[in-house]
DNA sequence: CGGACAAGCTGA
DNA sequence: CAGCTTGTCCGG
């Protein structure tokens, strides 16, 4: 143990400067303070929180010229995680305090308990994962219906594992399965202190990648292709990339698990793919339905393949409609009747809390449903409302929209309802016999560089919902581009080929991971990009600019040098998801 | 972010 | 030129 520190360099929390200031450590606090401690400080006459990130820095003022620390509030991230947070702030051009907060417990932790490791090493294990671990990690391509548990057990054999999953529900389910096997676990962020003390398996969503852990044998990122692993808000940090950096810093392997790995995952990594036979049995039947020369559809939105499926009353069919357009329709929450105008029958909007108004003729009425006198309305996308009628007519059985307000269960009547929803429905409904993707083209052709990646992610999600072909699972994908290579590869159950198509395209266009992009938005965008060094290339006009660099490190360093406007808005999104 | 202070604006 | 508003700077 070195001499007691006299000075603490503290990074400020919340608003204010994203800067660190030095404080004198009073004698009575020196015993309990550590690097990462969460402390209270005085700054400019205000009491604020912060993190100790360094002791006795060489460029500090003499201790007697500094203000004293007020108190130590509790435990925070350790040195490894602090380094990871600082690296992330640079990589995604965000505030350090934001990442430090992600690395801190949700509630004050006064003391960290003792480790609870078990000596169990459960079976069965995954030989492919064991091989990857021996080669310092890589990509495990696992068909969507395959269980990840054997892979996790392979990791557990090596020591404590950090498992990052996309959704909160994924985390809770996995945690209970792991606990049932007699292996000790901690679920983040709630069990931050338990994880910091030491358990066999730490599970959480993307922020868990910043968890403080006393020792670690490996890291797993499950469903690496899932968009939820990336923050939608700026800074647009991605848990996969942070996990990779954490693995590098700790010298431990990272296992990326996905049925359809992204180009970022495949980049410079060893890949373990399933046998052709396991691949085929691990996916549902995938049918590509041609919409381009199929006239059986009224309105041209349903192919004969889909209509046939809809007419089979024993099959639970879930139709996914892609998000398109932003205008909204109001539908009664109780009877689902659309809010239409009594005079001109056009749709009505809701200018304030208790009034409906007609956009066409201007007439107004209270928020009441004409059909059932219900007083509560929900928003529908115009496409969805019309589509429900079309689908019900084609199916000869009722169709119902599933959104945030409706129960996701199938009706138990003589004929099962057809369910309809936007992509979010794939997270709400847990099982179906068939998923119909009504318009994959709007996904494949979307004007974003991740369009292909997101298409594959959607298909993987849908595949998991219907299950294996042997169990009746079927995935019908409607398209007007029957020859699209991505769709052809998927219909042949060759996700390896599909991910390779996507990877090669990114490489050719120098898009991530073969280059780095930042999207700069806001009134300060023009001035900001002008102030950047020559190491980056800038494009775009007005309040929306793009910055490109050869790699994320160069981009991060350049963005850190940019002049942020004193006033006006600026959003910097590095390698954004959307 | 928000307090401090300096530079600009207004009205008698 | 006092009294107020607006802008810019900076914090240990």
XYZ file of C-alpha atoms (C1' of nucleotides) in Angstrom:
602
model
C 0.000 0.000 0.000
C 1.379 3.375 -1.003
C 1.174 6.522 1.104
C -2.245 8.005 1.641
C -3.262 10.235 -1.251
C -3.565 13.991 -0.612
C -5.271 15.126 -3.782
C -8.126 13.616 -5.772
C -8.882 14.502 -9.386
C -12.668 14.440 -9.643
C -14.813 14.281 -12.766
C -18.019 16.306 -12.339
C -21.398 14.653 -12.703
C -24.487 16.076 -14.374
C -24.503 19.317 -16.241
C -21.659 21.695 -16.199
C -18.287 21.156 -17.699
C -17.237 17.661 -18.642
C -14.054 18.352 -16.739
C -12.101 17.071 -13.816
C -11.001 19.286 -10.945
C -8.577 18.653 -8.114
C -9.569 18.572 -4.452
C -7.723 18.108 -1.199
C -8.582 14.870 0.586
C -9.326 15.591 4.278
C -7.661 13.164 6.697
C -10.953 11.707 7.876
C -11.833 10.637 4.305
C -8.485 9.212 3.208
C -9.159 5.744 4.603
C -12.373 5.140 2.667
C -11.583 6.887 -0.630
C -10.491 4.852 -3.667
C -10.159 5.426 -7.391
C -13.743 5.398 -8.679
C -15.282 6.525 -5.386
C -18.395 8.649 -5.842
C -17.860 11.883 -3.920
C -19.528 15.242 -3.189
C -17.586 18.364 -4.071
C -18.070 22.135 -4.014
C -17.871 23.677 -7.457
C -18.528 27.322 -7.958
C -20.590 27.532 -4.797
C -22.685 24.477 -5.633
C -22.532 20.994 -4.198
C -22.347 18.391 -6.911
C -21.410 14.754 -7.342
C -18.390 13.346 -9.090
C -15.985 10.435 -9.477
C -12.413 10.176 -8.241
C -10.450 9.244 -11.330
C -6.871 9.880 -10.201
C -4.820 10.432 -7.041
C -2.063 13.045 -6.688
C -1.806 14.030 -10.360
C 1.594 15.489 -11.221
C 0.155 18.751 -12.594
C -2.027 19.545 -9.583
C -1.816 22.730 -7.504
C -0.408 22.392 -3.961
C -2.939 20.693 -1.679
C -3.330 23.724 0.614
C -4.607 25.811 -2.312
C -7.420 23.359 -3.046
C -10.905 23.027 -1.623
C -11.518 19.913 0.447
C -13.758 17.069 -0.703
C -17.095 17.225 1.108
C -17.652 13.521 1.567
C -17.449 10.076 0.026
C -20.943 8.943 -1.029
C -20.199 5.381 -2.032
C -18.503 2.903 -4.341
C -18.221 3.416 -8.078
C -16.386 1.959 -11.049
C -12.876 0.555 -10.698
C -9.828 1.679 -12.670
C -10.420 -0.726 -15.548
C -13.981 0.487 -16.058
C -12.925 4.142 -15.719
C -10.454 3.579 -18.524
C -13.176 1.918 -20.572
C -15.568 4.827 -19.954
C -12.955 7.383 -21.014
C -12.155 5.372 -24.132
C -15.886 5.202 -24.976
C -16.353 8.945 -24.497
C -13.611 9.556 -27.040
C -14.782 6.837 -29.418
C -18.372 8.140 -29.615
C -17.620 11.827 -28.975
C -19.732 11.959 -25.827
C -19.400 13.365 -22.364
C -17.268 11.334 -20.014
C -19.751 11.857 -17.189
C -22.418 10.049 -19.174
C -20.284 6.922 -19.404
C -19.173 7.182 -15.787
C -22.833 7.264 -14.799
C -23.484 4.104 -16.834
C -20.599 2.522 -14.941
C -21.995 3.471 -11.519
C -24.523 1.684 -9.313
C -28.156 2.840 -9.660
C -28.252 3.449 -5.894
C -25.584 4.361 -3.386
C -23.456 1.354 -2.499
C -21.777 1.799 0.876
C -19.838 -1.421 0.866
C -19.251 -4.267 -1.530
C -19.801 -7.707 -0.013
C -17.801 -10.856 -0.502
C -17.561 -13.011 -3.602
C -19.950 -15.928 -4.107
C -18.357 -18.163 -6.694
C -19.607 -21.686 -7.122
C -17.379 -24.554 -8.130
C -19.939 -26.008 -10.538
C -19.136 -26.446 -14.178
C -22.446 -27.389 -15.799
C -22.995 -29.428 -18.944
C -23.575 -29.726 -21.858
C -20.950 -27.479 -23.346
C -20.471 -26.119 -26.816
C -17.329 -27.442 -28.526
C -17.439 -24.554 -31.007
C -17.370 -22.040 -28.146
C -14.536 -23.887 -26.434
C -12.554 -23.710 -29.680
C -13.212 -19.958 -29.942
C -12.132 -19.419 -26.330
C -8.866 -21.197 -27.076
C -8.262 -18.741 -29.937
C -8.992 -15.653 -27.836
C -12.620 -15.361 -28.890
C -14.574 -14.785 -32.082
C -17.993 -15.098 -33.661
C -20.266 -18.009 -32.869
C -22.902 -18.298 -35.552
C -25.813 -20.047 -33.924
C -29.149 -20.699 -35.704
C -31.956 -18.614 -34.183
C -33.672 -21.506 -32.417
C -30.491 -22.873 -30.831
C -29.926 -22.528 -27.139
C -27.040 -20.339 -25.936
C -26.722 -22.105 -22.588
C -24.135 -24.724 -23.698
C -22.043 -21.874 -25.037
C -22.332 -20.043 -21.723
C -21.288 -23.191 -19.840
C -18.182 -23.393 -22.006
C -17.326 -19.872 -20.895
C -18.136 -20.585 -17.238
C -15.526 -23.325 -17.294
C -12.882 -20.617 -17.812
C -14.013 -18.391 -14.954
C -16.534 -15.607 -14.320
C -18.460 -14.471 -17.401
C -20.028 -11.151 -18.308
C -23.066 -11.718 -20.541
C -24.599 -8.802 -22.433
C -28.045 -9.335 -23.960
C -30.227 -6.905 -25.966
C -33.416 -6.858 -23.882
C -34.355 -6.683 -20.208
C -36.604 -9.710 -20.686
C -33.720 -11.674 -22.237
C -31.641 -10.840 -19.169
C -34.222 -11.932 -16.593
C -35.002 -15.179 -18.417
C -31.337 -16.079 -18.805
C -30.604 -15.189 -15.191
C -33.273 -17.556 -13.866
C -32.068 -20.362 -16.145
C -28.483 -19.904 -14.991
C -29.507 -19.707 -11.340
C -31.533 -22.922 -11.715
C -28.353 -24.694 -12.792
C -26.813 -23.766 -9.434
C -24.398 -21.189 -10.834
C -24.184 -17.847 -8.989
C -25.451 -14.832 -10.929
C -26.023 -11.114 -10.660
C -28.522 -9.201 -12.771
C -27.528 -5.680 -13.667
C -28.087 -2.865 -12.996
C -30.047 -3.906 -9.886
C -27.417 -6.249 -8.423
C -24.445 -3.986 -9.115
C -22.870 -4.587 -5.689
C -23.296 -8.358 -5.947
C -21.569 -8.309 -9.332
C -18.791 -6.092 -7.953
C -18.250 -8.570 -5.121
C -17.854 -11.447 -7.581
C -20.214 -14.080 -9.035
C -19.901 -16.672 -11.797
C -22.213 -15.049 -14.333
C -23.120 -11.360 -14.575
C -26.049 -10.663 -16.903
C -27.468 -7.401 -18.143
C -28.403 -5.211 -21.081
C -25.941 -2.927 -22.827
C -24.919 -0.841 -19.787
C -23.766 -4.059 -18.090
C -20.674 -3.898 -20.281
C -19.493 -1.168 -17.873
C -20.087 -3.308 -14.781
C -17.418 -3.388 -12.128
C -16.232 -6.978 -11.779
C -13.346 -8.225 -9.635
C -12.227 -10.888 -12.099
C -13.385 -12.071 -15.442
C -12.602 -15.063 -17.656
C -14.586 -14.092 -20.752
C -17.300 -11.837 -22.166
C -20.310 -12.924 -24.222
C -22.524 -10.680 -26.314
C -25.719 -12.502 -27.229
C -27.621 -11.571 -30.408
C -24.822 -9.291 -31.454
C -26.897 -8.122 -34.482
C -29.645 -6.644 -32.306
C -30.035 -2.865 -32.590
C -30.794 -2.532 -28.915
C -27.122 -3.101 -28.143
C -26.504 0.393 -29.465
C -27.708 3.576 -27.826
C -30.206 5.336 -30.031
C -29.485 8.694 -28.425
C -26.158 10.418 -28.835
C -23.532 9.298 -27.874
C -24.488 6.290 -29.991
C -22.210 3.829 -28.221
C -22.397 0.135 -29.020
C -22.034 -2.554 -26.343
C -20.294 -4.901 -28.810
C -17.474 -2.431 -29.379
C -17.122 -1.628 -25.680
C -17.064 -5.356 -24.922
C -14.309 -5.839 -27.487
C -12.241 -3.071 -25.899
C -12.858 -4.484 -22.445
C -11.703 -7.886 -23.647
C -8.522 -6.341 -25.094
C -7.780 -4.413 -21.910
C -8.319 -7.437 -19.689
C -6.701 -9.902 -22.068
C -9.780 -12.140 -22.105
C -11.774 -13.594 -25.021
C -15.000 -12.091 -26.348
C -17.627 -14.408 -27.821
C -20.120 -12.734 -30.169
C -23.203 -14.893 -30.650
C -25.582 -14.325 -33.532
C -27.542 -16.170 -36.204
C -26.738 -13.355 -38.617
C -23.571 -11.569 -37.458
C -22.966 -7.984 -38.532
C -19.998 -6.892 -40.633
C -18.606 -5.275 -37.482
C -18.651 -8.620 -35.687
C -17.092 -10.533 -38.590
C -14.295 -7.993 -39.023
C -10.926 -9.585 -38.181
C -12.477 -12.325 -36.070
C -12.430 -16.096 -36.074
C -15.839 -17.499 -37.025
C -17.428 -20.767 -35.927
C -20.341 -21.662 -38.194
C -22.769 -24.555 -37.769
C -22.844 -27.469 -40.180
C -25.168 -27.124 -43.161
C -27.504 -29.649 -41.558
C -27.670 -27.855 -38.209
C -28.204 -24.573 -40.011
C -31.177 -25.937 -41.943
C -32.816 -27.592 -38.959
C -32.252 -24.507 -36.817
C -34.289 -22.181 -39.030
C -37.961 -22.133 -39.995
C -39.054 -22.628 -43.574
C -38.367 -19.345 -45.362
C -40.627 -18.560 -48.307
C -39.949 -15.578 -50.529
C -43.304 -14.467 -51.965
C -43.281 -12.460 -55.176
C -45.418 -9.346 -55.094
C -44.272 -7.924 -58.413
C -46.416 -9.998 -60.784
C -49.046 -11.386 -58.473
C -52.434 -9.852 -59.211
C -54.451 -11.870 -56.719
C -54.109 -9.135 -54.149
C -56.677 -6.401 -53.805
C -54.517 -3.302 -53.585
C -51.519 -5.373 -54.572
C -50.304 -5.756 -51.044
C -50.904 -9.469 -50.539
C -49.418 -12.280 -52.584
C -51.283 -15.515 -53.288
C -48.857 -17.343 -50.990
C -49.802 -15.080 -48.101
C -53.542 -15.232 -48.835
C -53.397 -19.021 -48.810
C -51.632 -18.952 -45.451
C -54.157 -16.492 -44.026
C -57.048 -18.761 -45.065
C -55.709 -21.678 -43.077
C -57.658 -21.139 -39.832
C -55.462 -23.400 -37.741
C -52.364 -21.320 -38.225
C -51.521 -18.408 -35.987
C -50.346 -15.818 -38.468
C -48.565 -12.661 -37.414
C -48.165 -9.962 -40.050
C -45.379 -7.452 -39.704
C -45.766 -4.110 -41.403
C -42.698 -1.928 -41.640
C -42.771 1.514 -40.177
C -43.497 3.974 -42.903
C -44.672 7.538 -42.709
C -45.353 9.429 -39.543
C -48.912 10.718 -39.887
C -51.233 9.169 -37.386
C -54.771 7.930 -37.074
C -56.744 7.814 -33.865
C -58.572 4.619 -33.006
C -60.877 4.002 -30.053
C -59.079 1.990 -27.380
C -62.116 -0.136 -26.568
C -63.764 -0.858 -29.935
C -60.868 0.072 -32.300
C -63.221 2.270 -34.410
C -61.354 5.037 -36.197
C -62.053 8.599 -35.149
C -63.690 10.067 -38.246
C -65.535 13.323 -38.856
C -69.383 13.195 -38.738
C -69.715 15.732 -41.512
C -67.095 14.794 -44.099
C -65.897 11.382 -42.899
C -62.236 12.286 -43.063
C -59.960 11.317 -40.215
C -59.716 13.443 -37.118
C -56.710 14.575 -35.136
C -56.303 15.545 -31.521
C -55.231 19.175 -31.086
C -55.450 19.014 -27.292
C -56.286 16.550 -24.550
C -60.073 16.503 -24.810
C -60.936 17.590 -28.336
C -61.037 15.907 -31.735
C -60.800 18.110 -34.772
C -61.255 17.445 -38.477
C -58.317 18.486 -40.609
C -60.548 18.841 -43.701
C -63.671 20.748 -42.661
C -62.542 22.066 -39.289
C -65.454 20.697 -37.260
C -64.718 19.686 -33.693
C -66.172 17.352 -31.108
C -65.223 16.004 -27.684
C -62.947 12.941 -27.417
C -65.739 10.409 -27.743
C -66.027 7.378 -29.958
C -69.119 7.519 -32.214
C -69.463 3.750 -32.086
C -69.093 2.854 -28.397
C -68.830 6.255 -26.680
C -65.383 5.312 -25.364
C -63.308 8.264 -24.275
C -59.816 6.966 -24.916
C -57.994 6.792 -28.236
C -54.708 5.375 -29.383
C -52.543 6.261 -32.369
C -52.453 4.023 -35.394
C -50.394 4.335 -38.498
C -52.624 4.911 -41.507
C -51.163 1.909 -43.286
C -51.970 -0.351 -40.385
C -55.653 0.548 -40.077
C -56.435 -0.039 -43.718
C -54.318 -3.132 -43.784
C -56.265 -4.776 -40.971
C -59.438 -4.604 -43.051
C -57.668 -5.976 -46.111
C -56.150 -8.835 -44.149
C -59.412 -9.753 -42.443
C -61.163 -9.821 -45.807
C -58.471 -11.968 -47.391
C -58.270 -14.318 -44.413
C -61.989 -14.755 -43.840
C -61.332 -14.368 -40.122
C -60.818 -11.428 -37.786
C -57.600 -9.460 -37.786
C -56.375 -7.299 -34.952
C -53.623 -4.777 -34.437
C -51.170 -5.455 -31.651
C -49.662 -2.309 -30.217
C -48.653 -1.009 -26.810
C -52.315 -0.898 -25.683
C -53.484 -4.351 -26.724
C -52.994 -7.778 -25.266
C -50.530 -9.715 -27.399
C -52.343 -13.067 -26.907
C -54.081 -14.983 -29.629
C -57.860 -15.237 -29.323
C -59.211 -18.658 -28.368
C -62.255 -18.600 -30.664
C -63.016 -21.170 -33.381
C -60.729 -19.381 -35.831
C -57.570 -17.819 -34.479
C -57.257 -14.116 -35.182
C -54.652 -12.773 -37.528
C -52.396 -10.366 -35.665
C -50.856 -7.323 -37.265
C -48.230 -4.955 -35.990
C -45.158 -2.943 -36.766
C -41.710 -4.426 -36.228
C -42.088 -3.861 -32.499
C -44.702 -6.627 -32.515
C -41.873 -9.168 -32.804
C -40.902 -8.198 -29.268
C -44.468 -8.370 -27.926
C -45.798 -11.640 -29.310
C -43.909 -14.662 -28.045
C -45.003 -17.355 -30.474
C -46.638 -17.770 -33.893
C -46.883 -20.449 -36.563
C -46.189 -18.049 -39.405
C -44.715 -14.608 -39.552
C -45.460 -12.678 -42.706
C -43.183 -9.761 -43.465
C -45.515 -7.751 -45.675
C -42.964 -5.466 -47.264
C -39.336 -6.412 -46.787
C -38.357 -4.044 -49.622
C -38.892 -0.956 -47.507
C -36.378 -2.481 -45.112
C -33.887 -3.740 -47.688
C -33.989 -0.528 -49.727
C -34.091 1.900 -46.812
C -31.651 4.752 -47.341
C -29.336 3.859 -44.478
C -26.103 1.967 -44.582
C -27.342 -0.602 -42.073
C -30.386 -1.537 -44.181
C -29.073 -5.016 -44.993
C -27.923 -5.673 -41.451
C -31.303 -4.611 -40.089
C -33.148 -6.801 -42.603
C -31.231 -9.838 -41.382
C -31.881 -8.856 -37.784
C -35.618 -8.662 -38.498
C -35.622 -12.097 -40.131
C -33.705 -13.620 -37.222
C -36.168 -12.190 -34.744
C -39.124 -13.462 -36.779
C -37.503 -16.884 -37.144
C -37.210 -17.235 -33.378
C -40.919 -16.495 -33.005
C -42.080 -19.263 -35.323
C -39.446 -21.857 -34.477
C -37.994 -24.677 -36.544
C -39.416 -25.925 -39.807
C -39.751 -29.374 -38.238
C -42.128 -27.863 -35.668
C -44.171 -26.085 -38.340
C -42.407 -22.748 -38.255
C -42.742 -20.709 -41.438
C -41.533 -17.290 -42.418
C -43.070 -15.645 -45.471
C -41.312 -12.630 -46.876
C -43.073 -10.522 -49.493
C -40.908 -8.712 -52.002
C -40.977 -7.064 -55.383
C -37.303 -7.962 -55.879
C -37.421 -11.710 -56.002
C -33.770 -11.899 -57.100
C -32.299 -9.747 -54.377
C -29.146 -11.623 -53.288
C -29.799 -11.106 -49.585
C -33.285 -12.603 -49.853
C -32.144 -15.422 -52.116
C -29.450 -16.372 -49.595
C -31.968 -16.375 -46.768
C -34.520 -18.455 -48.681
C -31.754 -21.053 -49.141
C -31.106 -20.920 -45.372
C -27.606 -19.644 -45.986
C -27.214 -16.811 -43.485
C -23.453 -17.113 -43.871
C -23.807 -16.086 -47.519
C -26.191 -13.277 -46.593
C -23.854 -11.804 -44.004
C -20.973 -12.092 -46.465
C -22.926 -10.108 -49.084
C -23.503 -7.398 -46.541
C -19.883 -7.455 -45.356
C -18.453 -7.229 -48.885
C -20.682 -4.254 -49.669
C -19.522 -2.380 -46.608
C -15.919 -3.073 -47.485
C -16.379 -1.808 -51.016
C -18.078 1.396 -49.850
C -15.602 1.922 -46.995
C -18.464 1.939 -44.529
C -18.114 0.699 -40.938
C -16.196 -1.378 -39.957
C -13.975 -0.470 -42.959
C -14.243 3.218 -42.177
C -15.950 5.425 -39.638
C -18.787 7.888 -40.087
C -20.250 10.549 -37.874
C -23.516 12.318 -38.549
C -23.457 15.881 -37.227
C -26.824 17.564 -36.811
C -28.048 20.881 -35.463
C -27.576 24.586 -35.953
C -23.930 24.364 -34.977
C -23.155 21.570 -37.488
C -21.601 23.778 -40.194
C -19.222 25.569 -37.826
C -18.338 22.338 -36.100
C -17.283 20.427 -39.210
C -15.300 23.446 -40.417
C -13.180 23.351 -37.274
C -12.170 19.698 -37.734
C -8.633 18.683 -38.704
C -7.609 17.349 -42.145
C -7.628 13.763 -40.930
C -11.357 13.572 -41.711
C -13.430 14.260 -44.817
C -16.631 16.243 -44.440
C -19.807 16.273 -46.523
C -23.437 17.265 -46.355
C -25.097 20.662 -46.236
C -26.937 22.907 -43.815
C -27.751 21.511 -40.407
C -26.899 17.946 -41.374
C -23.295 17.020 -42.146
C -21.296 13.825 -42.393
C -17.742 13.281 -41.303
C -15.767 10.269 -42.502
C -12.452 8.861 -41.372
C -10.419 5.738 -41.957
C -11.199 4.328 -38.512
C -13.077 5.190 -35.311
C -9.917 6.190 -33.416
C -9.001 8.839 -36.004
C -12.611 9.995 -36.073
C -12.841 10.160 -32.281
C -9.644 12.192 -31.976
C -10.780 14.596 -34.699
C -14.241 15.091 -33.196
C -12.681 15.853 -29.808
C -10.870 18.791 -31.440
C -14.037 20.209 -33.010
C -15.335 23.537 -31.744
C -18.672 22.985 -30.085
C -20.874 26.063 -30.404
C -21.519 28.006 -27.209
C -25.155 28.190 -28.169
C -27.255 26.289 -30.646
C -27.743 22.558 -30.845
C -25.258 19.943 -31.899
C -25.783 16.208 -32.066
C -22.856 13.996 -32.917
C -23.675 10.395 -33.808
C -20.691 8.130 -34.509
C -21.453 5.033 -36.638
C -25.154 5.487 -35.890
C -27.626 2.636 -36.027
C -30.288 4.486 -38.002
C -25.023 24.211 -16.091
C -25.230 28.666 -13.687
C -22.791 32.504 -11.292
C -19.781 36.524 -12.189
C -18.689 40.074 -14.518
C -18.186 42.955 -18.648
C -19.988 45.132 -22.461
C -24.060 47.116 -24.612
C -28.766 49.588 -24.340
C -32.074 52.872 -22.646
C -34.114 56.837 -20.622
C -33.983 61.092 -17.822
C -24.492 57.658 -16.141
C -27.367 54.603 -13.092
C -29.972 50.587 -13.797
C -30.947 47.018 -16.433
C -30.326 43.338 -20.170
C -27.514 40.285 -22.839
C -23.307 37.780 -23.771
C -19.120 35.334 -22.682
C -16.216 33.048 -19.698
C -14.972 29.688 -16.379
C -15.104 26.756 -12.412
C -9.958 23.404 -8.424
